[in-house]
PDB file of N, CA and C in Angstrom:
ATOM      1  N   UNK A 230     -12.816   4.944  13.645  1.00 47.00           N
ATOM      2  CA  UNK A 230     -11.604   4.829  14.182  1.00 47.00           C
ATOM      3  C   UNK A 230     -10.967   6.040  14.196  1.00 47.00           C
ATOM      4  N   UNK A 231     -10.238   6.068  15.386  1.00 53.00           N
ATOM      5  CA  UNK A 231      -9.476   7.530  15.696  1.00 53.00           C
ATOM      6  C   UNK A 231      -7.914   6.805  15.518  1.00 53.00           C
ATOM      7  N   UNK A 232      -7.388   7.370  14.176  1.00 64.00           N
ATOM      8  CA  UNK A 232      -6.144   7.463  13.759  1.00 64.00           C
ATOM      9  C   UNK A 232      -5.098   7.806  14.533  1.00 64.00           C
ATOM     10  N   UNK A 233      -4.301   6.984  15.095  1.00 86.00           N
ATOM     11  CA  UNK A 233      -2.923   7.614  15.998  1.00 86.00           C
ATOM     12  C   UNK A 233      -1.922   7.665  15.110  1.00 86.00           C
ATOM     13  N   UNK A 234      -2.004   6.800  13.924  1.00 91.00           N
ATOM     14  CA  UNK A 234      -0.675   6.741  13.018  1.00 91.00           C
ATOM     15  C   UNK A 234      -1.060   6.856  11.558  1.00 91.00           C
ATOM     16  N   UNK A 235      -0.562   7.492  11.017  1.00 93.00           N
ATOM     17  CA  UNK A 235      -0.468   7.673   9.477  1.00 93.00           C
ATOM     18  C   UNK A 235       0.793   7.006   8.953  1.00 93.00           C
ATOM     19  N   UNK A 236       0.962   6.232   7.890  1.00 93.00           N
ATOM     20  CA  UNK A 236       1.647   5.762   7.201  1.00 93.00           C
ATOM     21  C   UNK A 236       1.655   5.992   5.461  1.00 93.00           C
ATOM     22  N   UNK A 237       2.431   6.605   4.878  1.00 95.00           N
ATOM     23  CA  UNK A 237       2.143   6.597   3.393  1.00 95.00           C
ATOM     24  C   UNK A 237       3.495   5.854   2.739  1.00 95.00           C
ATOM     25  N   UNK A 238       3.193   5.425   1.677  1.00 94.00           N
ATOM     26  CA  UNK A 238       4.129   4.786   0.813  1.00 94.00           C
ATOM     27  C   UNK A 238       4.004   5.132  -0.615  1.00 94.00           C
ATOM     28  N   UNK A 239       4.941   5.844  -1.157  1.00 93.00           N
ATOM     29  CA  UNK A 239       4.861   6.371  -2.433  1.00 93.00           C
ATOM     30  C   UNK A 239       5.742   5.727  -3.508  1.00 93.00           C
ATOM     31  N   UNK A 240       5.362   5.550  -4.696  1.00 94.00           N
ATOM     32  CA  UNK A 240       6.241   4.964  -5.654  1.00 94.00           C
ATOM     33  C   UNK A 240       5.537   5.163  -7.073  1.00 94.00           C
ATOM     34  N   UNK A 241       6.168   4.607  -7.902  1.00 94.00           N
ATOM     35  CA  UNK A 241       5.839   4.782  -9.600  1.00 94.00           C
ATOM     36  C   UNK A 241       5.660   3.411 -10.060  1.00 94.00           C
ATOM     37  N   UNK A 242       4.899   3.159 -10.823  1.00 95.00           N
ATOM     38  CA  UNK A 242       4.364   2.060 -11.448  1.00 95.00           C
ATOM     39  C   UNK A 242       4.912   1.946 -12.751  1.00 95.00           C
ATOM     40  N   UNK A 243       5.366   0.774 -13.285  1.00 95.00           N
ATOM     41  CA  UNK A 243       5.890   0.659 -14.580  1.00 95.00           C
ATOM     42  C   UNK A 243       4.402   0.573 -15.645  1.00 95.00           C
ATOM     43  N   UNK A 244       4.832   1.673 -16.753  1.00 93.00           N
ATOM     44  CA  UNK A 244       3.549   1.935 -17.339  1.00 93.00           C
ATOM     45  C   UNK A 244       2.955   0.431 -17.939  1.00 93.00           C
ATOM     46  N   UNK A 245       3.838  -0.544 -18.646  1.00 95.00           N
ATOM     47  CA  UNK A 245       3.112  -1.820 -19.197  1.00 95.00           C
ATOM     48  C   UNK A 245       2.458  -2.851 -18.188  1.00 95.00           C
ATOM     49  N   UNK A 246       2.772  -2.200 -16.700  1.00 95.00           N
ATOM     50  CA  UNK A 246       1.838  -3.070 -15.522  1.00 95.00           C
ATOM     51  C   UNK A 246       0.896  -2.457 -15.141  1.00 95.00           C
ATOM     52  N   UNK A 247       0.576  -1.267 -15.652  1.00 93.00           N
ATOM     53  CA  UNK A 247      -0.526  -0.356 -14.722  1.00 93.00           C
ATOM     54  C   UNK A 247      -1.665  -0.947 -14.520  1.00 93.00           C
ATOM     55  N   UNK A 248      -2.273  -1.596 -15.690  1.00 95.00           N
ATOM     56  CA  UNK A 248      -3.581  -1.998 -15.413  1.00 95.00           C
ATOM     57  C   UNK A 248      -3.740  -3.400 -14.704  1.00 95.00           C
ATOM     58  N   UNK A 249      -2.575  -4.152 -14.817  1.00 96.00           N
ATOM     59  CA  UNK A 249      -2.417  -5.469 -13.847  1.00 96.00           C
ATOM     60  C   UNK A 249      -2.333  -4.841 -12.532  1.00 96.00           C
ATOM     61  N   UNK A 250      -1.609  -3.808 -12.152  1.00 96.00           N
ATOM     62  CA  UNK A 250      -1.456  -3.497 -10.945  1.00 96.00           C
ATOM     63  C   UNK A 250      -2.602  -2.999 -10.257  1.00 96.00           C
ATOM     64  N   UNK A 251      -3.492  -1.796 -11.034  1.00 96.00           N
ATOM     65  CA  UNK A 251      -4.771  -1.573 -10.405  1.00 96.00           C
ATOM     66  C   UNK A 251      -5.645  -2.825  -9.983  1.00 96.00           C
ATOM     67  N   UNK A 252      -5.655  -3.883 -10.862  1.00 96.00           N
ATOM     68  CA  UNK A 252      -6.585  -5.240 -10.683  1.00 96.00           C
ATOM     69  C   UNK A 252      -6.040  -5.696  -9.188  1.00 96.00           C
ATOM     70  N   UNK A 253      -4.602  -5.897  -9.305  1.00 96.00           N
ATOM     71  CA  UNK A 253      -4.017  -6.463  -7.852  1.00 96.00           C
ATOM     72  C   UNK A 253      -4.256  -5.706  -6.851  1.00 96.00           C
ATOM     73  N   UNK A 254      -4.119  -4.391  -6.896  1.00 96.00           N
ATOM     74  CA  UNK A 254      -4.424  -3.280  -5.629  1.00 96.00           C
ATOM     75  C   UNK A 254      -6.077  -3.256  -5.236  1.00 96.00           C
ATOM     76  N   UNK A 255      -6.736  -3.556  -6.100  1.00 96.00           N
ATOM     77  CA  UNK A 255      -8.231  -3.870  -5.620  1.00 96.00           C
ATOM     78  C   UNK A 255      -8.338  -4.639  -4.684  1.00 96.00           C
ATOM     79  N   UNK A 256      -7.870  -6.123  -5.367  1.00 95.00           N
ATOM     80  CA  UNK A 256      -8.058  -7.185  -4.071  1.00 95.00           C
ATOM     81  C   UNK A 256      -7.160  -6.887  -2.900  1.00 95.00           C
ATOM     82  N   UNK A 257      -6.088  -6.524  -3.173  1.00 96.00           N
ATOM     83  CA  UNK A 257      -5.169  -6.094  -2.046  1.00 96.00           C
ATOM     84  C   UNK A 257      -6.011  -5.305  -0.935  1.00 96.00           C
ATOM     85  N   UNK A 258      -6.328  -4.249  -1.340  1.00 97.00           N
ATOM     86  CA  UNK A 258      -6.990  -3.397  -0.445  1.00 97.00           C
ATOM     87  C   UNK A 258      -8.183  -3.801   0.207  1.00 97.00           C
ATOM     88  N   UNK A 259      -8.604  -4.608  -0.396  1.00 96.00           N
ATOM     89  CA  UNK A 259      -9.868  -5.457   0.297  1.00 96.00           C
ATOM     90  C   UNK A 259      -9.551  -6.236   1.607  1.00 96.00           C
ATOM     91  N   UNK A 260      -8.403  -7.023   1.362  1.00 95.00           N
ATOM     92  CA  UNK A 260      -7.805  -7.569   2.253  1.00 95.00           C
ATOM     93  C   UNK A 260      -7.287  -6.907   3.311  1.00 95.00           C
ATOM     94  N   UNK A 261      -6.556  -5.592   3.190  1.00 96.00           N
ATOM     95  CA  UNK A 261      -5.758  -4.816   4.113  1.00 96.00           C
ATOM     96  C   UNK A 261      -7.046  -3.960   4.987  1.00 96.00           C
ATOM     97  N   UNK A 262      -8.063  -3.921   4.522  1.00 96.00           N
ATOM     98  CA  UNK A 262      -9.294  -3.123   4.895  1.00 96.00           C
ATOM     99  C   UNK A 262     -10.221  -3.892   5.906  1.00 96.00           C
ATOM    100  N   UNK A 263      -9.870  -5.107   5.580  1.00 95.00           N
ATOM    101  CA  UNK A 263     -10.425  -6.299   6.677  1.00 95.00           C
ATOM    102  C   UNK A 263      -9.667  -6.498   7.718  1.00 95.00           C
ATOM    103  N   UNK A 264      -8.448  -5.979   7.913  1.00 93.00           N
ATOM    104  CA  UNK A 264      -7.887  -6.194   9.122  1.00 93.00           C
ATOM    105  C   UNK A 264      -8.342  -5.248  10.212  1.00 93.00           C
ATOM    106  N   UNK A 265      -8.319  -5.713  11.626  1.00 91.00           N
ATOM    107  CA  UNK A 265      -8.632  -4.661  12.736  1.00 91.00           C
ATOM    108  C   UNK A 265      -7.361  -3.540  12.725  1.00 91.00           C
ATOM    109  N   UNK A 266      -7.865  -2.521  13.159  1.00 91.00           N
ATOM    110  CA  UNK A 266      -7.259  -0.962  13.378  1.00 91.00           C
ATOM    111  C   UNK A 266      -6.565  -0.549  12.121  1.00 91.00           C
ATOM    112  N   UNK A 267      -6.836  -0.991  10.818  1.00 94.00           N
ATOM    113  CA  UNK A 267      -6.248  -0.371   9.758  1.00 94.00           C
ATOM    114  C   UNK A 267      -7.019  -0.076   8.734  1.00 94.00           C
ATOM    115  N   UNK A 268      -7.023   0.961   7.923  1.00 95.00           N
ATOM    116  CA  UNK A 268      -7.639   1.277   6.870  1.00 95.00           C
ATOM    117  C   UNK A 268      -6.488   2.058   5.711  1.00 95.00           C
ATOM    118  N   UNK A 269      -6.647   1.599   4.484  1.00 96.00           N
ATOM    119  CA  UNK A 269      -5.824   1.790   3.634  1.00 96.00           C
ATOM    120  C   UNK A 269      -6.736   2.504   2.386  1.00 96.00           C
ATOM    121  N   UNK A 270      -5.888   3.459   1.747  1.00 97.00           N
ATOM    122  CA  UNK A 270      -6.799   4.058   0.496  1.00 97.00           C
ATOM    123  C   UNK A 270      -5.726   4.112  -0.292  1.00 97.00           C
ATOM    124  N   UNK A 271      -5.808   4.454  -1.825  1.00 97.00           N
ATOM    125  CA  UNK A 271      -4.683   4.367  -2.810  1.00 97.00           C
ATOM    126  C   UNK A 271      -5.132   5.621  -3.321  1.00 97.00           C
ATOM    127  N   UNK A 272      -4.024   6.556  -3.601  1.00 96.00           N
ATOM    128  CA  UNK A 272      -3.983   7.783  -4.407  1.00 96.00           C
ATOM    129  C   UNK A 272      -3.004   7.843  -5.634  1.00 96.00           C
ATOM    130  N   UNK A 273      -3.651   8.295  -6.655  1.00 95.00           N
ATOM    131  CA  UNK A 273      -2.781   8.510  -7.762  1.00 95.00           C
ATOM    132  C   UNK A 273      -2.400  10.054  -7.816  1.00 95.00           C
ATOM    133  N   UNK A 274      -0.868  10.043  -7.685  1.00 93.00           N
ATOM    134  CA  UNK A 274      -0.460  11.205  -7.877  1.00 93.00           C
ATOM    135  C   UNK A 274      -0.495  12.081  -9.116  1.00 93.00           C
ATOM    136  N   UNK A 275      -1.199  13.229  -9.014  1.00 88.00           N
ATOM    137  CA  UNK A 275      -1.815  14.118  -9.907  1.00 88.00           C
ATOM    138  C   UNK A 275      -0.638  14.526 -11.163  1.00 88.00           C
ATOM    139  N   UNK A 276       0.532  14.872 -10.728  1.00 83.00           N
ATOM    140  CA  UNK A 276       1.696  15.460 -11.529  1.00 83.00           C
ATOM    141  C   UNK A 276       2.510  14.367 -12.085  1.00 83.00           C
ATOM    142  N   UNK A 277       2.323  13.206 -11.806  1.00 72.00           N
ATOM    143  CA  UNK A 277       3.029  12.002 -12.092  1.00 72.00           C
ATOM    144  C   UNK A 277       2.111  10.967 -13.083  1.00 72.00           C
ATOM    145  N   UNK A 278       2.700  10.614 -14.037  1.00 82.00           N
ATOM    146  CA  UNK A 278       2.226   9.785 -14.881  1.00 82.00           C
ATOM    147  C   UNK A 278       1.499   8.484 -14.255  1.00 82.00           C
ATOM    148  N   UNK A 279       2.455   7.855 -13.699  1.00 91.00           N
ATOM    149  CA  UNK A 279       2.332   6.410 -12.858  1.00 91.00           C
ATOM    150  C   UNK A 279       2.455   6.669 -11.442  1.00 91.00           C
ATOM    151  N   UNK A 280       2.498   7.315 -10.725  1.00 94.00           N
ATOM    152  CA  UNK A 280       2.757   7.620  -9.254  1.00 94.00           C
ATOM    153  C   UNK A 280       1.647   7.332  -8.412  1.00 94.00           C
ATOM    154  N   UNK A 281       1.967   6.735  -7.324  1.00 95.00           N
ATOM    155  CA  UNK A 281       0.778   6.271  -6.529  1.00 95.00           C
ATOM    156  C   UNK A 281       1.272   6.476  -5.159  1.00 95.00           C
ATOM    157  N   UNK A 282       0.243   6.521  -4.037  1.00 95.00           N
ATOM    158  CA  UNK A 282       0.865   6.710  -2.681  1.00 95.00           C
ATOM    159  C   UNK A 282      -0.688   5.868  -1.847  1.00 95.00           C
ATOM    160  N   UNK A 283       0.139   4.961  -1.208  1.00 95.00           N
ATOM    161  CA  UNK A 283      -0.849   4.208  -0.301  1.00 95.00           C
ATOM    162  C   UNK A 283      -0.939   4.877   1.021  1.00 95.00           C
ATOM    163  N   UNK A 284      -1.935   5.401   1.470  1.00 96.00           N
ATOM    164  CA  UNK A 284      -2.072   5.981   2.883  1.00 96.00           C
ATOM    165  C   UNK A 284      -2.865   5.058   3.955  1.00 96.00           C
ATOM    166  N   UNK A 285      -2.291   4.759   4.792  1.00 95.00           N
ATOM    167  CA  UNK A 285      -2.654   3.834   5.828  1.00 95.00           C
ATOM    168  C   UNK A 285      -2.935   4.698   7.077  1.00 95.00           C
ATOM    169  N   UNK A 286      -4.117   4.619   7.462  1.00 94.00           N
ATOM    170  CA  UNK A 286      -4.540   5.166   8.836  1.00 94.00           C
ATOM    171  C   UNK A 286      -4.666   3.826   9.905  1.00 94.00           C
ATOM    172  N   UNK A 287      -4.203   4.189  11.035  1.00 93.00           N
ATOM    173  CA  UNK A 287      -3.830   3.074  11.917  1.00 93.00           C
ATOM    174  C   UNK A 287      -4.281   3.349  13.572  1.00 93.00           C
ATOM    175  N   UNK A 288      -4.878   2.650  14.007  1.00 92.00           N
ATOM    176  CA  UNK A 288      -4.968   2.788  15.520  1.00 92.00           C
ATOM    177  C   UNK A 288      -3.795   2.996  16.433  1.00 92.00           C
ATOM    178  N   UNK A 289      -2.998   2.149  15.921  1.00 87.00           N
ATOM    179  CA  UNK A 289      -1.520   2.348  16.533  1.00 87.00           C
ATOM    180  C   UNK A 289      -0.368   1.864  15.685  1.00 87.00           C
ATOM    181  N   UNK A 290       0.765   2.359  15.894  1.00 87.00           N
ATOM    182  CA  UNK A 290       1.779   1.896  15.215  1.00 87.00           C
ATOM    183  C   UNK A 290       1.901   0.408  15.197  1.00 87.00           C
ATOM    184  N   UNK A 291       1.688  -0.309  16.030  1.00 88.00           N
ATOM    185  CA  UNK A 291       1.666  -1.746  16.350  1.00 88.00           C
ATOM    186  C   UNK A 291       0.640  -2.248  15.302  1.00 88.00           C
ATOM    187  N   UNK A 292      -0.520  -1.356  15.024  1.00 89.00           N
ATOM    188  CA  UNK A 292      -1.442  -2.111  14.227  1.00 89.00           C
ATOM    189  C   UNK A 292      -0.903  -2.107  12.639  1.00 89.00           C
ATOM    190  N   UNK A 293      -0.032  -1.271  12.513  1.00 89.00           N
ATOM    191  CA  UNK A 293       0.443  -1.038  11.122  1.00 89.00           C
ATOM    192  C   UNK A 293       1.741  -2.019  11.057  1.00 89.00           C
ATOM    193  N   UNK A 294       2.452  -2.039  12.162  1.00 88.00           N
ATOM    194  CA  UNK A 294       3.633  -2.862  12.226  1.00 88.00           C
ATOM    195  C   UNK A 294       3.276  -4.695  11.859  1.00 88.00           C
ATOM    196  N   UNK A 295       2.038  -4.817  12.538  1.00 91.00           N
ATOM    197  CA  UNK A 295       1.813  -6.259  12.424  1.00 91.00           C
ATOM    198  C   UNK A 295       0.530  -6.761  11.060  1.00 91.00           C
ATOM    199  N   UNK A 296       0.305  -5.609  10.269  1.00 91.00           N
ATOM    200  CA  UNK A 296      -0.501  -5.676   9.153  1.00 91.00           C
ATOM    201  C   UNK A 296       0.143  -6.814   8.287  1.00 91.00           C
ATOM    202  N   UNK A 297       1.145  -6.829   7.889  1.00 88.00           N
ATOM    203  CA  UNK A 297       1.605  -7.746   6.843  1.00 88.00           C
ATOM    204  C   UNK A 297       1.618  -9.199   7.309  1.00 88.00           C
ATOM    205  N   UNK A 298       1.953  -9.440   8.673  1.00 90.00           N
ATOM    206  CA  UNK A 298       1.876 -10.724   9.250  1.00 90.00           C
ATOM    207  C   UNK A 298       0.352 -11.303   9.523  1.00 90.00           C
ATOM    208  N   UNK A 299      -0.416 -10.457   9.505  1.00 93.00           N
ATOM    209  CA  UNK A 299      -1.928 -10.795   9.906  1.00 93.00           C
ATOM    210  C   UNK A 299      -2.372 -11.088   8.469  1.00 93.00           C
ATOM    211  N   UNK A 300      -1.820 -10.605   7.105  1.00 94.00           N
ATOM    212  CA  UNK A 300      -2.560 -10.870   5.734  1.00 94.00           C
ATOM    213  C   UNK A 300      -2.232 -12.529   5.476  1.00 94.00           C
ATOM    214  N   UNK A 301      -3.053 -13.020   4.551  1.00 94.00           N
ATOM    215  CA  UNK A 301      -3.154 -14.108   4.186  1.00 94.00           C
ATOM    216  C   UNK A 301      -1.745 -14.157   3.217  1.00 94.00           C
ATOM    217  N   UNK A 302      -1.563 -15.401   2.945  1.00 95.00           N
ATOM    218  CA  UNK A 302      -0.384 -15.828   1.949  1.00 95.00           C
ATOM    219  C   UNK A 302      -0.671 -15.221   0.749  1.00 95.00           C
ATOM    220  N   UNK A 303      -1.629 -15.334  -0.067  1.00 95.00           N
ATOM    221  CA  UNK A 303      -1.929 -14.561  -1.288  1.00 95.00           C
ATOM    222  C   UNK A 303      -1.710 -12.781  -1.147  1.00 95.00           C
ATOM    223  N   UNK A 304      -2.320 -12.549  -0.110  1.00 95.00           N
ATOM    224  CA  UNK A 304      -1.855 -11.157  -0.010  1.00 95.00           C
ATOM    225  C   UNK A 304      -0.617 -10.777   0.262  1.00 95.00           C
ATOM    226  N   UNK A 305       0.345 -11.562   0.992  1.00 94.00           N
ATOM    227  CA  UNK A 305       1.693 -11.371   1.192  1.00 94.00           C
ATOM    228  C   UNK A 305       2.342 -11.292  -0.172  1.00 94.00           C
ATOM    229  N   UNK A 306       1.916 -12.490  -1.021  1.00 95.00           N
ATOM    230  CA  UNK A 306       2.466 -12.609  -2.478  1.00 95.00           C
ATOM    231  C   UNK A 306       2.293 -11.753  -3.213  1.00 95.00           C
ATOM    232  N   UNK A 307       1.120 -11.150  -3.259  1.00 95.00           N
ATOM    233  CA  UNK A 307       0.881  -9.590  -4.075  1.00 95.00           C
ATOM    234  C   UNK A 307       1.635  -8.592  -3.448  1.00 95.00           C
ATOM    235  N   UNK A 308       1.705  -8.238  -2.420  1.00 93.00           N
ATOM    236  CA  UNK A 308       2.687  -7.252  -1.840  1.00 93.00           C
ATOM    237  C   UNK A 308       3.939  -7.384  -2.640  1.00 93.00           C
ATOM    238  N   UNK A 309       4.625  -8.428  -2.382  1.00 93.00           N
ATOM    239  CA  UNK A 309       6.098  -9.045  -3.024  1.00 93.00           C
ATOM    240  C   UNK A 309       5.947  -8.863  -4.670  1.00 93.00           C
ATOM    241  N   UNK A 310       4.988  -9.273  -5.149  1.00 94.00           N
ATOM    242  CA  UNK A 310       5.044  -9.019  -6.486  1.00 94.00           C
ATOM    243  C   UNK A 310       4.980  -7.741  -7.081  1.00 94.00           C
ATOM    244  N   UNK A 311       4.297  -6.614  -6.393  1.00 93.00           N
ATOM    245  CA  UNK A 311       3.930  -5.493  -6.564  1.00 93.00           C
ATOM    246  C   UNK A 311       5.335  -4.582  -6.230  1.00 93.00           C
ATOM    247  N   UNK A 312       6.045  -5.004  -5.332  1.00 91.00           N
ATOM    248  CA  UNK A 312       7.449  -4.300  -5.168  1.00 91.00           C
ATOM    249  C   UNK A 312       8.326  -4.776  -5.892  1.00 91.00           C
ATOM    250  N   UNK A 313       8.267  -5.936  -6.360  1.00 92.00           N
ATOM    251  CA  UNK A 313       9.498  -6.674  -7.162  1.00 92.00           C
ATOM    252  C   UNK A 313       9.408  -6.227  -8.819  1.00 92.00           C
ATOM    253  N   UNK A 314       7.983  -6.622  -9.148  1.00 94.00           N
ATOM    254  CA  UNK A 314       7.630  -6.294 -10.590  1.00 94.00           C
ATOM    255  C   UNK A 314       7.103  -5.055 -11.076  1.00 94.00           C
ATOM    256  N   UNK A 315       6.431  -4.186 -10.286  1.00 94.00           N
ATOM    257  CA  UNK A 315       5.636  -3.381 -10.606  1.00 94.00           C
ATOM    258  C   UNK A 315       6.174  -1.953 -10.387  1.00 94.00           C
ATOM    259  N   UNK A 316       7.045  -1.947  -9.379  1.00 93.00           N
ATOM    260  CA  UNK A 316       7.694  -0.592  -8.969  1.00 93.00           C
ATOM    261  C   UNK A 316       8.922  -0.156  -9.847  1.00 93.00           C
ATOM    262  N   UNK A 317       8.914   1.125 -10.275  1.00 90.00           N
ATOM    263  CA  UNK A 317      10.114   1.439 -11.065  1.00 90.00           C
ATOM    264  C   UNK A 317      11.098   2.054 -10.097  1.00 90.00           C
ATOM    265  N   UNK A 318      10.931   2.532  -8.910  1.00 81.00           N
ATOM    266  CA  UNK A 318      11.657   3.426  -8.164  1.00 81.00           C
ATOM    267  C   UNK A 318      11.717   2.879  -6.622  1.00 81.00           C
ATOM    268  N   UNK A 319      12.555   3.341  -5.795  1.00 78.00           N
ATOM    269  CA  UNK A 319      12.651   2.718  -4.354  1.00 78.00           C
ATOM    270  C   UNK A 319      11.580   3.457  -3.686  1.00 78.00           C
ATOM    271  N   UNK A 320      10.412   2.575  -2.905  1.00 80.00           N
ATOM    272  CA  UNK A 320       9.416   3.169  -2.289  1.00 80.00           C
ATOM    273  C   UNK A 320       9.814   4.148  -0.951  1.00 80.00           C
ATOM    274  N   UNK A 321       8.959   5.210  -1.067  1.00 87.00           N
ATOM    275  CA  UNK A 321       9.293   5.983  -0.213  1.00 87.00           C
ATOM    276  C   UNK A 321       8.376   5.961   1.006  1.00 87.00           C
ATOM    277  N   UNK A 322       8.755   5.698   2.126  1.00 89.00           N
ATOM    278  CA  UNK A 322       7.687   5.359   3.545  1.00 89.00           C
ATOM    279  C   UNK A 322       7.910   6.401   4.375  1.00 89.00           C
ATOM    280  N   UNK A 323       6.922   7.064   4.865  1.00 89.00           N
ATOM    281  CA  UNK A 323       6.673   7.908   5.638  1.00 89.00           C
ATOM    282  C   UNK A 323       5.719   7.335   6.843  1.00 89.00           C
ATOM    283  N   UNK A 324       5.878   7.466   8.088  1.00 88.00           N
ATOM    284  CA  UNK A 324       5.170   7.190   9.365  1.00 88.00           C
ATOM    285  C   UNK A 324       5.103   8.482   9.921  1.00 88.00           C
ATOM    286  N   UNK A 325       3.858   8.600  10.780  1.00 89.00           N
ATOM    287  CA  UNK A 325       3.544  10.048  11.257  1.00 89.00           C
ATOM    288  C   UNK A 325       2.675   9.639  12.466  1.00 89.00           C
ATOM    289  N   UNK A 326       2.915  10.095  13.604  1.00 86.00           N
ATOM    290  CA  UNK A 326       2.306   9.685  14.919  1.00 86.00           C
ATOM    291  C   UNK A 326       1.594  11.199  15.279  1.00 86.00           C
ATOM    292  N   UNK A 327       0.036  10.981  15.646  1.00 83.00           N
ATOM    293  CA  UNK A 327      -0.668  12.146  16.083  1.00 83.00           C
ATOM    294  C   UNK A 327       0.168  12.460  17.470  1.00 83.00           C
ATOM    295  N   UNK A 328       0.125  14.112  17.563  1.00 82.00           N
ATOM    296  CA  UNK A 328       0.810  14.528  18.895  1.00 82.00           C
ATOM    297  C   UNK A 328      -0.205  15.090  19.347  1.00 82.00           C
TER     298      UNK A 328
END
């Protein structure tokens, strides 16, 4: 896939939810990576105890923008649960387009 768009989402996970978070993300990444035009990987930030960055490589901005709509209900619920219960800070989202 030729990535025209990269999107990163950075956040910190509550320490007491860490193991449950990793379990949920494993399933969520499988669902996301099954979508056409999008690939996602999860990275742990080395200098932060529970800091993580999701990195999305997308064929287009539209592929990323439509990603959540294309996921099944269980995956959308997982995303909402992670954002609402697991994240300790505001998520930092960065979108980049290849020039």
